[in-house]
Tab-separated table of C-alpha atoms in Angstrom:
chain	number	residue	atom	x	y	z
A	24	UNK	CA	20.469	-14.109	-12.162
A	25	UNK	CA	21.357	-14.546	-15.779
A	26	UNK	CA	19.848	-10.548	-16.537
A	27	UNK	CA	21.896	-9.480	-13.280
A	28	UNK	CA	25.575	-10.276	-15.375
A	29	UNK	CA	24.590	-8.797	-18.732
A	30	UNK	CA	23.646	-5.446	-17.131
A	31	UNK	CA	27.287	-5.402	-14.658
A	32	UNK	CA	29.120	-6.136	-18.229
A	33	UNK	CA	27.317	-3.108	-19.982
A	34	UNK	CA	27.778	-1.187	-16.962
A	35	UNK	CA	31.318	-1.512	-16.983
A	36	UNK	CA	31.578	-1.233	-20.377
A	37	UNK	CA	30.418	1.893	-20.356
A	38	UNK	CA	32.929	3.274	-17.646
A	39	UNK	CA	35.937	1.604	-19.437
A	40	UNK	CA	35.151	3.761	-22.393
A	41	UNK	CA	34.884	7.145	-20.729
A	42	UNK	CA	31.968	8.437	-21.614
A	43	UNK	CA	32.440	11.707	-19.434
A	44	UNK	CA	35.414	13.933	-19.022
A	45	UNK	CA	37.449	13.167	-15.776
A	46	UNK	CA	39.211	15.174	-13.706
A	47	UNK	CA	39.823	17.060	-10.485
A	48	UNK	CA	41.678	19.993	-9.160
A	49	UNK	CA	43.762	19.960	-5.832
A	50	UNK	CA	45.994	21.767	-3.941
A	51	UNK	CA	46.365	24.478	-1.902
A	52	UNK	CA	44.315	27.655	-1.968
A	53	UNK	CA	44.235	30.399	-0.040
A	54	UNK	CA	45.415	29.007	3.068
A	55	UNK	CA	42.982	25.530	2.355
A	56	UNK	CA	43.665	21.998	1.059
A	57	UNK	CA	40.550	21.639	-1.731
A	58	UNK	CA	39.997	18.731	-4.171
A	59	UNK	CA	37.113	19.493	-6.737
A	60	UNK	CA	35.681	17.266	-9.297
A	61	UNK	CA	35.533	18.469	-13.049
A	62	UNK	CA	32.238	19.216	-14.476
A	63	UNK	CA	31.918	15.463	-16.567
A	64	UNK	CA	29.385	16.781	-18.745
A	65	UNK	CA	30.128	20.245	-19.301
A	66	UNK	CA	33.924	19.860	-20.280
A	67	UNK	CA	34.419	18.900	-24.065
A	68	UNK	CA	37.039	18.391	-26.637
A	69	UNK	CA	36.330	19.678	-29.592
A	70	UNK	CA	38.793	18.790	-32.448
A	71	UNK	CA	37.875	21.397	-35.413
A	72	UNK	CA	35.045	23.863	-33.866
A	73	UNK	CA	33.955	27.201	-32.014
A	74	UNK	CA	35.054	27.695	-28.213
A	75	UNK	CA	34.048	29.780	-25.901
A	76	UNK	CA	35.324	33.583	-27.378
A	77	UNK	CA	33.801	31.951	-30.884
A	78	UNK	CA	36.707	31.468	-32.583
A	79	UNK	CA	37.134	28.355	-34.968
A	80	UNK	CA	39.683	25.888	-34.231
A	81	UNK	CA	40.677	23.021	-31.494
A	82	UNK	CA	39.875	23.458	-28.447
A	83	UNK	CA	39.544	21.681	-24.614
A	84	UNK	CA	37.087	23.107	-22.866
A	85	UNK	CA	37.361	22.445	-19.399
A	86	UNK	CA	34.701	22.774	-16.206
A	87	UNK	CA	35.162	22.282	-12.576
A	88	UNK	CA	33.147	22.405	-9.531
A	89	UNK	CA	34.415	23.640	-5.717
A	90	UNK	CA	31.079	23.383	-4.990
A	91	UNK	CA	30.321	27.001	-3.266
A	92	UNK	CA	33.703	26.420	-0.948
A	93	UNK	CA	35.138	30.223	-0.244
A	94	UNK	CA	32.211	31.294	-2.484
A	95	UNK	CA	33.330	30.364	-5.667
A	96	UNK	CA	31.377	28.493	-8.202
A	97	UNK	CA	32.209	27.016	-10.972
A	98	UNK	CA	35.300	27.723	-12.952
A	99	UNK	CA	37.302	26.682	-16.201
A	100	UNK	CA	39.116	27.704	-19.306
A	101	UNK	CA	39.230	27.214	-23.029
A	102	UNK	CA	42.547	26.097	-24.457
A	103	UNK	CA	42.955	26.474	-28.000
A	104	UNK	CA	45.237	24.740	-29.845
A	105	UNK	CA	47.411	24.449	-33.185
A	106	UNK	CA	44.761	23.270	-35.353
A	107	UNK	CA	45.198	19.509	-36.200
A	108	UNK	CA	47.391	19.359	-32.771
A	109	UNK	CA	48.890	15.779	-31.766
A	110	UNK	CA	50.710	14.607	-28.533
A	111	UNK	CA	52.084	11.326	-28.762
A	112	UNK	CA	55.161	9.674	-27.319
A	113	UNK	CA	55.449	11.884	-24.256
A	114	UNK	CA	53.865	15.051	-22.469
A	115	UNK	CA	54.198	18.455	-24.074
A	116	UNK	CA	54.679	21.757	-20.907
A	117	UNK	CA	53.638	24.625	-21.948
A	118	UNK	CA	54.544	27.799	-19.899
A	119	UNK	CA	51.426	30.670	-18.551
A	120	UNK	CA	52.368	33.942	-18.224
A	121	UNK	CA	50.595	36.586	-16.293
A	122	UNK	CA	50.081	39.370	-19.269
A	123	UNK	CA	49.657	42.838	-17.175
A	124	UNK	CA	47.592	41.374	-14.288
A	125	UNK	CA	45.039	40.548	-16.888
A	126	UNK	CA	45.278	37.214	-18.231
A	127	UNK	CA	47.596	34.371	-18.574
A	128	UNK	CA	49.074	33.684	-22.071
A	129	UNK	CA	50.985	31.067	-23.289
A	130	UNK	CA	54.633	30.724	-24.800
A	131	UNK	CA	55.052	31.752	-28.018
A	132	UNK	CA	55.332	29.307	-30.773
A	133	UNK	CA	54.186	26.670	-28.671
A	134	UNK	CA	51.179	24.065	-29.322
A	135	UNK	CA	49.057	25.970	-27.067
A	136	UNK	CA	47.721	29.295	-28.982
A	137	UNK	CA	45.484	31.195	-26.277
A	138	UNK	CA	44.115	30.598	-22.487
A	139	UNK	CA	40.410	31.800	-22.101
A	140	UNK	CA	39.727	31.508	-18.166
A	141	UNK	CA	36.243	31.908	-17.720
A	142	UNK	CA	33.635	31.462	-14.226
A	143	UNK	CA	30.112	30.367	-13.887
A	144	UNK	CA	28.973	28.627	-16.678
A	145	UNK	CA	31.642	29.860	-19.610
A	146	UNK	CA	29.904	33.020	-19.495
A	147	UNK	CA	32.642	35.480	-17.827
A	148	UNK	CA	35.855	35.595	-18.798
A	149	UNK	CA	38.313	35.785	-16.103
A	150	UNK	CA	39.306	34.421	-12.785
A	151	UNK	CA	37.357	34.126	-9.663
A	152	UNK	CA	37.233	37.088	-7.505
A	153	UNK	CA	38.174	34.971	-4.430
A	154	UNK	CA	41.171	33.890	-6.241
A	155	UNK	CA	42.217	36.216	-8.161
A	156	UNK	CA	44.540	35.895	-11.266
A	157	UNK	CA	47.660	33.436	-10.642
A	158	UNK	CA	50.653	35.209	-11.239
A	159	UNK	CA	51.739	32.232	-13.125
A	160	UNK	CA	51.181	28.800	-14.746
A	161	UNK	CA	51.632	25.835	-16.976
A	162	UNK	CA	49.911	23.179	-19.130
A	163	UNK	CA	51.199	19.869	-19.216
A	164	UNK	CA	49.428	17.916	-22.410
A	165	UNK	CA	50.086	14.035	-21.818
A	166	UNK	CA	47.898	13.173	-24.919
A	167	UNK	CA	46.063	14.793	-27.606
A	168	UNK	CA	44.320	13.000	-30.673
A	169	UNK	CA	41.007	11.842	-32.019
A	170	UNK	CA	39.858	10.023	-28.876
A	171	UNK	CA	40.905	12.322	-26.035
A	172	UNK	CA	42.631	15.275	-24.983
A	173	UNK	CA	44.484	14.728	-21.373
A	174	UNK	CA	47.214	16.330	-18.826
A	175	UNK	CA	46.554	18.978	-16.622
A	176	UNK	CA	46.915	22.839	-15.642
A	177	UNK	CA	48.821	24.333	-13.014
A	178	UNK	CA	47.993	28.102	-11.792
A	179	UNK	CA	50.450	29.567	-9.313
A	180	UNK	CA	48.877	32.460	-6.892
A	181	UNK	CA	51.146	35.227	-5.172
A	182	UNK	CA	50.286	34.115	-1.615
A	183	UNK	CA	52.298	30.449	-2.413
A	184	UNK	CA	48.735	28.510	-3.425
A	185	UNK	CA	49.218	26.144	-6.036
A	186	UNK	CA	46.264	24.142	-7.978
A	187	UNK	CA	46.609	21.697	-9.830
A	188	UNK	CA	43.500	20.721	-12.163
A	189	UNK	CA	43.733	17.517	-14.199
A	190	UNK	CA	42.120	16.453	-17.492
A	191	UNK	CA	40.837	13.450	-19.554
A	192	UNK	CA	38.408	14.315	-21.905
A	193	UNK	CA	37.241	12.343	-24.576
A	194	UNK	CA	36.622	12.963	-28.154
A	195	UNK	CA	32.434	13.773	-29.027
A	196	UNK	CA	32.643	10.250	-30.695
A	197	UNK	CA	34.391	8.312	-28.666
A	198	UNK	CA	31.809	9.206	-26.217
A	199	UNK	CA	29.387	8.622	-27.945
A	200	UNK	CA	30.657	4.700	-29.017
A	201	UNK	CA	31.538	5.719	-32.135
A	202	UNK	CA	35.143	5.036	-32.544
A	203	UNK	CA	34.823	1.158	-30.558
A	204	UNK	CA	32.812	0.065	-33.278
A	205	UNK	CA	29.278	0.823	-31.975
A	206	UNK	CA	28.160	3.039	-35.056
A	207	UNK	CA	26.873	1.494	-37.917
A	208	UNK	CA	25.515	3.686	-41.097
A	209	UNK	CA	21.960	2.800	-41.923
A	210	UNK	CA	22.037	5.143	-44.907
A	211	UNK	CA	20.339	2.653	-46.727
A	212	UNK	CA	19.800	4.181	-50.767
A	213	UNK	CA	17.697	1.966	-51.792
């Protein structure tokens, strides 16, 4: 009995510190109610690095799953950001244009600098097929610093579907335990 609590108190240690990204994306799409989970492992935020067109810079990189429903497989997008970018003290919208039925672009001047849609597994850029492009959008950012990027993304399709895909992705190290005091340099010089 006394090995059954110290495993429950690591277990929900763990969860309490969000070791995964969280997430889900709901609405209504073509004609369906659909609620898919975000790919935990696969989305990342990545504070001063490449994303997925290679460019350096901050980035959310975002995964979910509607699990083969109409067909489609697994979707996301990159969002870069203003190197160095904050959100603190309230959410930050950022309007998603539809740029010549192409791709969605944000505001000018804003704290969002480009929106890289991409299917299957990051490796085409674009929209899925059964979808097709929205023909407009937004990014709400509710929080942005070293231990998480969160809000969520709202594409807009010509038909009246909405989706709504939410985000809460921590930082590399606060996954990994770093930033609650787990780390501890053994660089011993000696």
């Amino acid at each position: 009995m006394r090995v059954v609590i110290p495993i429950i108190a690591i277990a929900l240690l763990t969860s309490a510190c969000g070791t995964d990204a969280t997430g889900e994306c709901q609405g209504t799409l073509l004609g369906t109610r659909v609620k898919w989970p975000i790919d935990g492992e696969m989305s990342r935020w990545i504070r001063n690095g490449s994303g997925g067109n290679g460019q350096h810079g901050t980035w959310i990189d975002l995964s979910y799953d509607p699990k083969g429903t109409a067909g489609m497989t697994r979707f996301g997008v990159d969002i870069r950001l203003v190197n160095g970018a904050v959100v603190s003290g309230g959410p930050v919208t950022v309007a998603l244009s539809n740029e010549d039925g192409q791709r969605l672009v944000p505001a000018a001047d804003s704290l969002v600098v480009d929106w890289l849609a991409s299917v299957a597994t990051h490796s085409t850029t674009g929209f899925p097929e059964t979808t097709g492009m929205p023909v407009a959008g937004s990014v709400t950012l509710d929080a942005v610093n070293d231990d998480l990027a969160a809000g969520r993304f709202v594409y807009r399709y010509r038909d009246g579907s909405e989706l709504t895909c939410t985000f809460n992705v921590p930082s590399p190290e606060r996954a990994a335990g770093f930033l609650d005091g787990d780390y501890e340099d053994d660089d011993d010089d000696d």
